[in-house]
Coordinates of N, CA and C in Angstrom, one line a residue:
E1 N -6.8 -25.0 5.6 CA -5.4 -25.4 5.7 C -4.9 -25.2 7.1
A2 N -4.3 -26.3 7.7 CA -3.8 -26.2 9.0 C -2.5 -25.3 9.1
K3 N -2.4 -24.5 10.1 CA -1.3 -23.6 10.3 C -0.4 -24.1 11.5
S4 N 0.8 -23.8 11.5 CA 1.7 -24.1 12.6 C 1.4 -23.1 13.7
L5 N 1.8 -23.4 14.9 CA 1.6 -22.5 16.0 C 2.5 -21.2 15.8
Q6 N 3.6 -21.4 15.2 CA 4.5 -20.3 14.8 C 3.8 -19.4 13.8
D7 N 3.1 -20.0 12.8 CA 2.4 -19.2 11.8 C 1.2 -18.4 12.5
L8 N 0.6 -19.0 13.4 CA -0.6 -18.4 14.1 C -0.1 -17.2 14.9
F9 N 1.0 -17.3 15.6 CA 1.5 -16.2 16.5 C 2.2 -15.1 15.6
A10 N 2.7 -15.5 14.5 CA 3.4 -14.5 13.6 C 2.5 -13.8 12.7
G11 N 1.3 -14.3 12.4 CA 0.4 -13.8 11.5 C -0.6 -12.8 12.0
G12 N -1.6 -12.5 11.3 CA -2.6 -11.5 11.7 C -3.6 -12.2 12.6
Y13 N -4.8 -11.6 12.8 CA -5.8 -12.1 13.7 C -6.4 -13.4 13.1
T14 N -6.5 -14.4 14.0 CA -7.2 -15.6 13.7 C -8.1 -15.9 14.8
A15 N -9.4 -15.9 14.5 CA -10.5 -16.2 15.5 C -10.4 -17.6 16.0
T16 N -10.8 -17.7 17.3 CA -10.9 -19.0 17.9 C -12.4 -19.1 18.4
D17 N -12.8 -20.3 18.8 CA -14.2 -20.5 19.1 C -14.4 -21.2 20.5
A18 N -13.5 -20.9 21.4 CA -13.7 -21.5 22.8 C -14.9 -20.8 23.4
S19 N -15.5 -21.5 24.3 CA -16.6 -20.9 25.0 C -16.2 -19.9 26.1
F20 N -17.1 -19.0 26.4 CA -16.8 -18.0 27.4 C -16.3 -18.7 28.7
D21 N -17.0 -19.8 29.1 CA -16.6 -20.5 30.4 C -15.2 -21.1 30.3
E22 N -14.9 -21.6 29.1 CA -13.5 -22.2 28.9 C -12.4 -21.2 29.1
W23 N -12.6 -20.0 28.6 CA -11.6 -18.9 28.8 C -11.6 -18.6 30.2
R24 N -12.7 -18.4 30.9 CA -12.7 -18.0 32.3 C -12.1 -19.0 33.2
A25 N -12.2 -20.3 32.8 CA -11.6 -21.3 33.6 C -10.1 -21.4 33.6
L26 N -9.5 -20.7 32.6 CA -8.0 -20.7 32.5 C -7.3 -20.0 33.7
V27 N -8.0 -18.9 34.2 CA -7.5 -18.2 35.3 C -8.6 -18.1 36.3
P28 N -8.6 -19.0 37.3 CA -9.7 -19.0 38.3 C -9.9 -17.7 39.0
D29 N -11.2 -17.4 39.1 CA -11.7 -16.1 39.7 C -11.3 -14.9 39.0
A30 N -10.9 -15.0 37.7 CA -10.5 -13.8 37.0 C -11.7 -12.9 36.8
G31 N -11.5 -11.6 36.9 CA -12.6 -10.6 36.7 C -12.9 -10.6 35.2
Y32 N -14.2 -10.5 34.9 CA -14.6 -10.5 33.5 C -15.8 -9.6 33.3
Q33 N -16.1 -9.2 32.1 CA -17.3 -8.6 31.8 C -18.1 -9.4 30.8
N34 N -19.3 -9.1 30.5 CA -20.1 -10.0 29.7 C -20.2 -9.7 28.2
N35 N -19.5 -8.7 27.8 CA -19.6 -8.3 26.4 C -18.2 -8.2 25.7
C36 N -18.2 -7.9 24.5 CA -17.0 -7.8 23.6 C -16.7 -9.3 23.2
N37 N -16.0 -10.0 24.1 CA -15.7 -11.4 23.9 C -15.0 -11.7 22.6
R38 N -14.2 -10.7 22.1 CA -13.3 -10.9 20.9 C -12.2 -11.8 21.3
Q39 N -12.1 -13.0 20.7 CA -11.1 -14.0 21.1 C -10.3 -14.5 19.9
G40 N -9.1 -14.9 20.2 CA -8.3 -15.6 19.1 C -6.8 -15.3 19.3
F41 N -6.1 -15.6 18.2 CA -4.7 -15.3 18.1 C -4.5 -13.9 17.6
N42 N -3.6 -13.1 18.2 CA -3.3 -11.8 17.8 C -4.6 -10.9 17.8
T43 N -5.4 -11.1 18.9 CA -6.6 -10.3 19.0 C -6.4 -9.0 19.6
E44 N -7.1 -8.0 19.1 CA -6.9 -6.6 19.6 C -8.3 -6.1 20.0
S45 N -8.2 -5.3 21.1 CA -9.4 -4.5 21.4 C -9.3 -3.2 20.7
D46 N -10.4 -2.6 20.3 CA -10.3 -1.3 19.6 C -9.7 -0.2 20.5
D47 N -9.9 -0.3 21.8 CA -9.3 0.5 22.8 C -9.4 -0.2 24.1
C48 N -8.5 -0.1 25.0 CA -8.6 -0.8 26.3 C -8.2 0.1 27.4
H49 N -8.7 -0.3 28.6 CA -8.5 0.5 29.8 C -7.9 -0.4 30.9
V50 N -6.8 -1.1 30.6 CA -6.3 -2.1 31.5 C -4.8 -1.7 31.9
G51 N -4.4 -0.4 31.6 CA -3.1 0.0 32.0 C -2.0 -0.5 31.2
M52 N -2.2 -0.7 29.9 CA -1.2 -1.2 29.0 C -1.0 -0.2 27.8
S53 N 0.1 -0.2 27.3 CA 0.4 0.7 26.1 C -0.2 0.2 24.8
H54 N -0.5 -1.1 24.8 CA -0.9 -1.7 23.6 C -2.1 -2.6 23.9
C55 N -3.2 -2.6 23.1 CA -4.4 -3.5 23.4 C -4.4 -4.7 22.5
R56 N -3.3 -5.5 22.6 CA -3.2 -6.7 21.8 C -2.8 -7.9 22.7
L57 N -3.4 -9.0 22.4 CA -3.0 -10.3 23.0 C -2.6 -11.3 22.0
R58 N -1.5 -12.0 22.3 CA -1.0 -13.0 21.3 C -2.1 -14.1 21.2
L59 N -2.7 -14.5 22.3 CA -3.8 -15.4 22.4 C -4.6 -15.1 23.6
G60 N -5.9 -14.8 23.4 CA -6.7 -14.4 24.5 C -8.1 -14.0 24.1
I61 N -8.8 -13.4 25.1 CA -10.2 -12.9 24.9 C -10.3 -11.6 25.6
W62 N -10.9 -10.6 25.0 CA -11.2 -9.3 25.6 C -12.7 -9.2 26.1
F63 N -12.9 -8.6 27.2 CA -14.2 -8.4 27.8 C -14.5 -6.9 27.9
N64 N -15.8 -6.6 27.9 CA -16.2 -5.2 28.1 C -17.6 -5.2 28.7
E65 N -17.9 -4.1 29.4 CA -19.3 -4.0 29.9 C -20.3 -3.5 28.9
Q66 N -19.8 -2.7 27.9 CA -20.6 -2.2 26.8 C -20.7 -3.3 25.7
D67 N -21.7 -3.1 24.8 CA -21.9 -4.1 23.7 C -20.9 -3.9 22.6
D68 N -19.7 -3.5 22.9 CA -18.7 -3.4 21.8 C -17.3 -3.6 22.4
C69 N -16.3 -3.4 21.6 CA -14.9 -3.6 22.1 C -14.1 -2.3 22.0
T70 N -14.8 -1.2 22.2 CA -14.1 0.1 22.0 C -13.5 0.6 23.3
S71 N -13.8 0.0 24.5 CA -13.2 0.4 25.7 C -13.1 -0.8 26.7
S72 N -12.5 -1.9 26.2 CA -12.4 -3.1 27.0 C -11.6 -2.9 28.3
D73 N -12.2 -3.4 29.4 CA -11.6 -3.2 30.7 C -11.1 -4.5 31.3
S74 N -11.2 -5.6 30.6 CA -10.6 -6.8 31.1 C -10.3 -7.8 30.0
F75 N -9.4 -8.8 30.3 CA -9.0 -9.8 29.4 C -8.5 -11.0 30.1
V76 N -8.4 -12.1 29.5 CA -7.7 -13.3 29.9 C -6.8 -13.7 28.7
G77 N -5.5 -13.9 28.9 CA -4.7 -14.2 27.7 C -3.2 -14.3 28.0
I78 N -2.5 -14.5 26.9 CA -1.0 -14.5 27.0 C -0.5 -13.5 26.0
G79 N 0.8 -13.1 26.2 CA 1.5 -12.2 25.3 C 0.9 -10.8 25.2
A80 N 0.5 -10.2 26.3 CA 0.0 -8.9 26.2 C 1.2 -7.9 26.5
A81 N 1.0 -6.7 26.0 CA 2.1 -5.7 26.3 C 2.2 -5.5 27.8
E82 N 3.4 -5.6 28.3 CA 3.8 -5.4 29.7 C 3.1 -6.5 30.6
F83 N 2.7 -7.6 30.0 CA 2.1 -8.6 30.8 C 2.1 -9.9 30.1
S84 N 2.7 -11.0 30.6 CA 2.9 -12.2 29.8 C 1.8 -13.2 29.9
S85 N 1.2 -13.4 31.0 CA 0.1 -14.4 31.1 C -0.8 -14.2 32.3
G86 N -2.1 -14.3 32.0 CA -3.0 -14.3 33.1 C -4.2 -13.4 32.8
S87 N -4.7 -12.6 33.7 CA -5.9 -11.8 33.5 C -5.7 -10.4 34.1
K88 N -6.4 -9.5 33.5 CA -6.4 -8.1 34.1 C -7.9 -7.7 34.0
C89 N -8.3 -7.0 35.1 CA -9.6 -6.4 35.1 C -9.5 -5.0 35.8
A90 N -10.0 -4.0 35.1 CA -9.8 -2.6 35.6 C -11.1 -2.1 36.2
C91 N -12.2 -2.6 35.8 CA -13.5 -2.1 36.4 C -14.7 -2.9 35.9
C92 N -15.7 -2.7 36.6 CA -17.1 -3.1 36.2 C -17.2 -4.6 35.9
Q93 N -16.7 -5.4 36.7 CA -16.7 -6.9 36.4 C -18.1 -7.4 36.4
G94 N -18.4 -8.4 35.6 CA -19.6 -9.1 35.6 C -19.5 -10.4 36.5
G95 N -18.3 -10.7 36.8 CA -18.1 -11.8 37.7 C -16.6 -11.9 38.0
G96 N -16.2 -12.8 39.0 CA -14.8 -12.9 39.4 C -14.4 -11.7 40.2
T97 N -13.1 -11.7 40.5 CA -12.5 -10.6 41.3 C -11.8 -9.7 40.3
C98 N -12.1 -8.4 40.3 CA -11.5 -7.5 39.4 C -10.2 -7.0 39.9
D99 N -9.1 -7.7 39.4 CA -7.7 -7.3 39.8 C -6.8 -7.9 38.7
T100 N -5.5 -8.0 39.0 CA -4.6 -8.6 38.1 C -4.2 -9.9 38.6
K101 N -4.2 -10.9 37.8 CA -3.8 -12.3 38.2 C -2.8 -12.8 37.2
A102 N -1.6 -12.9 37.6 CA -0.5 -13.5 36.8 C -0.7 -15.0 36.8
S103 N -0.4 -15.7 35.7 CA -0.5 -17.2 35.7 C 0.7 -17.7 34.9
V104 N 0.9 -19.0 35.1 CA 1.9 -19.7 34.3 C 1.1 -20.4 33.2
T105 N 1.6 -20.3 32.0 CA 0.9 -20.9 30.9 C 1.8 -21.9 30.2
R106 N 1.2 -23.0 29.9 CA 1.9 -24.0 29.0 C 1.0 -24.2 27.8
I107 N 1.7 -24.2 26.7 CA 0.9 -24.5 25.4 C 1.4 -25.8 24.9
Y108 N 0.5 -26.7 24.7 CA 0.9 -28.0 24.1 C 0.4 -28.0 22.7
A109 N 1.3 -28.4 21.8 CA 0.9 -28.4 20.4 C 1.3 -29.8 19.9
R110 N 0.5 -30.3 19.0 CA 0.8 -31.6 18.4 C 0.7 -31.4 16.9
A111 N 1.4 -32.3 16.3 CA 1.5 -32.2 14.8 C 0.1 -32.6 14.2
A112 N -0.2 -32.0 13.1 CA -1.4 -32.3 12.4 C -1.3 -33.8 12.0
P113 N -2.4 -34.5 12.0 CA -2.3 -35.9 11.6 C -1.8 -36.0 10.1
S114 N -1.0 -37.0 9.9 CA -0.5 -37.3 8.6 C -1.6 -37.9 7.8
P115 N -1.5 -37.7 6.5 CA -2.5 -38.4 5.7 C -2.3 -39.9 5.8
A116 N -3.3 -40.7 5.7 CA -3.2 -42.1 5.8 C -2.3 -42.7 4.7
P117 N -1.4 -43.6 5.0 CA -0.6 -44.1 4.0 C -1.4 -44.9 3.0
T118 N -0.9 -44.9 1.8 CA -1.6 -45.7 0.7 C -0.8 -46.9 0.4
A119 N -1.4 -48.0 0.1 CA -0.7 -49.2 -0.2 C -1.2 -49.8 -1.5
T120 N -0.3 -50.3 -2.2 CA -0.7 -51.0 -3.4 C -0.6 -52.5 -3.2
L121 N -1.7 -53.1 -3.3 CA -1.7 -54.6 -3.1 C -1.3 -55.3 -4.4
K122 N -0.3 -56.2 -4.3 CA 0.1 -56.9 -5.4 C -0.2 -58.4 -5.1
P123 N -0.7 -59.1 -6.1 CA -1.0 -60.5 -5.8 C 0.3 -61.3 -5.7
S124 N 0.3 -62.2 -4.8 CA 1.5 -63.1 -4.6 C 1.5 -64.2 -5.6
L125 N 2.6 -64.5 -6.1 CA 2.7 -65.7 -7.1 C 3.2 -66.9 -6.4
S126 N 3.6 -66.8 -5.1 CA 4.1 -68.0 -4.4 C 2.9 -68.6 -3.7
P127 N 3.0 -70.0 -3.5 CA 1.9 -70.7 -2.8 C 1.8 -70.3 -1.4
A128 N 0.6 -70.4 -0.8 CA 0.4 -70.2 0.6 C 1.2 -71.2 1.4
P129 N 1.8 -70.8 2.6 CA 2.6 -71.7 3.4 C 1.7 -72.8 4.0
T130 N 2.3 -73.9 4.2 CA 1.6 -75.0 4.8 C 1.6 -74.8 6.3
I131 N 0.8 -75.5 7.1 CA 0.7 -75.3 8.5 C 2.1 -75.7 9.2
N132 N 2.8 -76.7 8.6 CA 4.1 -77.1 9.1 C 5.1 -76.0 8.9
A133 N 5.0 -75.3 7.8 CA 6.0 -74.2 7.5 C 5.7 -73.1 8.5
V134 N 4.4 -72.8 8.8 CA 4.1 -71.7 9.7 C 4.5 -72.1 11.1
C135 N 4.4 -73.3 11.5 CA 4.8 -73.8 12.8 C 6.3 -73.7 12.9
A136 N 7.0 -74.1 11.9 CA 8.5 -74.1 11.9 C 9.0 -72.7 12.0
A137 N 8.3 -71.7 11.5 CA 8.7 -70.3 11.6 C 8.4 -69.7 12.9
G138 N 7.7 -70.5 13.8 CA 7.4 -70.0 15.2 C 6.2 -69.2 15.3
Y139 N 5.3 -69.2 14.4 CA 4.1 -68.4 14.5 C 3.0 -69.0 15.4
Y140 N 3.1 -70.2 15.8 CA 2.2 -70.8 16.8 C 2.9 -71.1 18.1
S141 N 2.2 -70.9 19.2 CA 2.9 -71.2 20.5 C 2.4 -72.5 21.1
C142 N 1.4 -73.1 20.6 CA 0.9 -74.3 21.2 C 1.4 -75.5 20.4
A143 N 1.9 -76.5 21.1 CA 2.5 -77.6 20.4 C 1.5 -78.4 19.7
S144 N 0.2 -78.5 20.3 CA -0.8 -79.3 19.7 C -1.2 -78.8 18.3
C145 N -1.1 -77.5 18.1 CA -1.5 -76.9 16.8 C -0.5 -77.3 15.8
C146 N 0.8 -77.5 16.1 CA 1.8 -77.8 15.1 C 1.9 -79.3 15.0
D147 N 1.3 -80.1 15.9 CA 1.5 -81.5 15.8 C 0.6 -82.1 14.7
Q148 N -0.4 -81.3 14.2 CA -1.3 -81.8 13.2 C -0.6 -81.7 11.8
D149 N -0.8 -82.7 11.1 CA -0.2 -82.7 9.7 C -1.2 -82.3 8.8
A150 N -1.2 -81.0 8.4 CA -2.2 -80.4 7.5 C -1.7 -80.2 6.1
D151 N -0.6 -80.8 5.8 CA 0.0 -80.6 4.4 C -0.9 -81.1 3.4

Protein backbone atom coordinates (compact mmCIF):
# COMPACT_ATOMS: atom_id res chain seq x y z
CA GLU A 1 0.00 0.00 0.00
CA ALA A 2 1.35 3.42 -0.98
CA LYS A 3 2.08 5.85 1.85
CA SER A 4 2.09 9.62 1.74
CA LEU A 5 5.36 11.46 2.30
CA GLN A 6 3.93 12.72 5.59
CA ASP A 7 3.22 9.12 6.67
CA LEU A 8 6.77 8.08 5.78
CA PHE A 9 8.36 10.89 7.80
CA ALA A 10 5.99 10.46 10.76
CA GLY A 11 6.22 6.67 10.93
CA GLY A 12 8.91 4.22 11.86
CA TYR A 13 11.78 2.92 9.78
CA THR A 14 10.98 2.30 6.11
CA ALA A 15 13.82 0.86 4.01
CA THR A 16 14.66 2.27 0.59
CA ASP A 17 16.64 0.59 -2.16
CA ALA A 18 18.67 3.34 -3.85
CA SER A 19 22.12 2.30 -4.97
CA PHE A 20 25.24 3.27 -3.06
CA ASP A 21 26.28 5.48 -5.99
CA GLU A 22 22.89 7.24 -6.12
CA TRP A 23 23.21 8.25 -2.46
CA ARG A 24 26.79 9.43 -2.88
CA ALA A 25 25.84 11.51 -5.94
CA LEU A 26 23.43 13.60 -3.83
CA VAL A 27 26.33 15.38 -2.12
CA PRO A 28 29.33 15.59 -4.46
CA ASP A 29 32.63 14.48 -2.90
CA ALA A 30 30.91 13.48 0.35
CA GLY A 31 33.11 11.31 2.56
CA TYR A 32 31.79 7.79 2.91
CA GLN A 33 32.72 4.36 4.13
CA ASN A 34 32.00 1.06 2.41
CA ASN A 35 29.91 -0.73 5.04
CA CYS A 36 26.73 -0.44 7.09
CA ASN A 37 24.75 1.18 4.22
CA ARG A 38 21.54 1.24 6.26
CA GLN A 39 19.21 3.47 4.27
CA GLY A 40 15.65 4.67 4.33
CA PHE A 41 13.15 6.91 6.06
CA ASN A 42 13.74 7.36 9.79
CA THR A 43 16.89 5.28 9.62
CA GLU A 44 19.08 4.99 12.67
CA SER A 45 22.61 3.89 13.29
CA ASP A 46 23.05 1.65 16.35
CA ASP A 47 25.64 4.20 17.47
CA CYS A 48 27.34 7.01 15.58
CA HIS A 49 30.49 9.08 15.86
CA VAL A 50 29.57 12.16 13.83
CA GLY A 51 29.23 14.68 16.65
CA MET A 52 25.45 14.53 17.02
CA SER A 53 23.31 13.82 20.06
CA HIS A 54 21.02 11.50 18.10
CA CYS A 55 21.91 8.91 15.42
CA ARG A 56 18.76 9.26 13.30
CA LEU A 57 18.12 10.56 9.80
CA ARG A 58 14.66 11.41 8.50
CA LEU A 59 15.86 10.18 5.10
CA GLY A 60 19.36 9.00 4.41
CA ILE A 61 22.07 6.37 4.53
CA TRP A 62 24.62 5.52 7.23
CA PHE A 63 28.16 4.37 6.43
CA ASN A 64 30.76 2.59 8.56
CA GLU A 65 34.23 1.13 8.04
CA GLN A 66 33.33 -1.99 10.06
CA ASP A 67 30.89 -4.62 8.77
CA ASP A 68 28.11 -3.34 11.03
CA CYS A 69 26.25 -0.17 12.03
CA THR A 70 27.38 -0.02 15.66
CA SER A 71 29.82 2.87 15.21
CA SER A 72 28.86 4.70 12.01
CA ASP A 73 31.22 7.54 11.16
CA SER A 74 29.50 9.06 8.14
CA PHE A 75 26.15 9.62 6.46
CA VAL A 76 24.35 11.37 3.63
CA GLY A 77 20.86 12.53 4.47
CA ILE A 78 18.31 15.04 5.64
CA GLY A 79 16.70 15.68 8.99
CA ALA A 80 19.58 14.70 11.26
CA ALA A 81 19.90 15.99 14.83
CA GLU A 82 21.70 19.37 14.71
CA PHE A 83 22.07 19.09 10.93
CA SER A 84 19.37 19.59 8.34
CA SER A 85 20.81 18.40 5.03
CA GLY A 86 24.04 17.13 3.51
CA SER A 87 26.77 14.78 4.67
CA LYS A 88 29.07 14.28 7.62
CA CYS A 89 32.18 12.16 7.82
CA ALA A 90 34.19 11.88 11.02
CA CYS A 91 36.89 9.39 10.06
CA CYS A 92 38.18 6.56 7.93
CA GLN A 93 36.56 7.39 4.63
CA GLY A 94 36.50 4.90 1.79
CA GLY A 95 36.18 7.75 -0.68
CA GLY A 96 35.31 11.41 -1.00
CA THR A 97 36.52 14.09 1.38
CA CYS A 98 35.94 13.41 5.05
CA ASP A 99 34.31 16.58 6.38
CA THR A 100 30.90 18.20 6.80
CA LYS A 101 29.06 19.30 3.69
CA ALA A 102 25.79 21.18 4.04
CA SER A 103 23.44 21.01 1.08
CA VAL A 104 20.13 22.40 -0.07
CA THR A 105 17.60 19.63 -0.51
CA ARG A 106 14.37 19.69 -2.46
CA ILE A 107 11.94 16.82 -2.26
CA TYR A 108 9.55 16.40 -5.13
CA ALA A 109 6.53 14.24 -4.47
CA ARG A 110 3.80 13.29 -6.85
CA ALA A 111 0.46 11.78 -6.19
CA ALA A 112 0.09 8.07 -6.62
CA PRO A 113 -1.57 7.27 -9.92
CA SER A 114 -5.32 7.06 -9.71
CA PRO A 115 -6.96 3.83 -10.69
CA ALA A 116 -8.07 3.77 -14.30
CA PRO A 117 -11.61 5.02 -14.69
CA THR A 118 -14.16 2.43 -15.57
CA ALA A 119 -16.77 3.04 -18.21
CA THR A 120 -19.97 1.25 -18.92
CA LEU A 121 -20.72 1.15 -22.59
CA LYS A 122 -24.37 1.41 -23.48
CA PRO A 123 -25.62 0.74 -26.98
CA SER A 124 -27.03 3.75 -28.73
CA LEU A 125 -30.57 3.50 -30.01
CA SER A 126 -30.23 6.46 -32.35
CA PRO A 127 -29.06 5.96 -35.94
CA ALA A 128 -25.51 6.88 -36.91
CA PRO A 129 -25.21 10.42 -38.26
CA THR A 130 -24.99 10.93 -42.00
CA ILE A 131 -21.89 12.51 -43.56
CA ASN A 132 -23.88 15.70 -44.18
CA ALA A 133 -24.87 15.90 -40.51
CA VAL A 134 -21.23 15.41 -39.51
CA CYS A 135 -20.12 18.14 -41.94
CA ALA A 136 -22.84 20.49 -40.71
CA ALA A 137 -21.60 20.01 -37.17
CA GLY A 138 -18.14 21.16 -38.30
CA TYR A 139 -16.21 17.91 -37.80
CA TYR A 140 -14.55 18.06 -41.24
CA SER A 141 -12.29 20.88 -42.30
CA CYS A 142 -12.04 20.18 -46.01
CA ALA A 143 -14.86 21.34 -48.25
CA SER A 144 -14.44 18.47 -50.69
CA CYS A 145 -15.19 15.96 -47.94
CA CYS A 146 -18.52 17.59 -47.24
CA ASP A 147 -19.43 18.18 -50.86
CA GLN A 148 -20.08 14.49 -51.29
CA ASP A 149 -23.64 13.40 -50.87
CA ALA A 150 -23.28 10.20 -48.88
CA ASP A 151 -26.77 10.07 -47.43
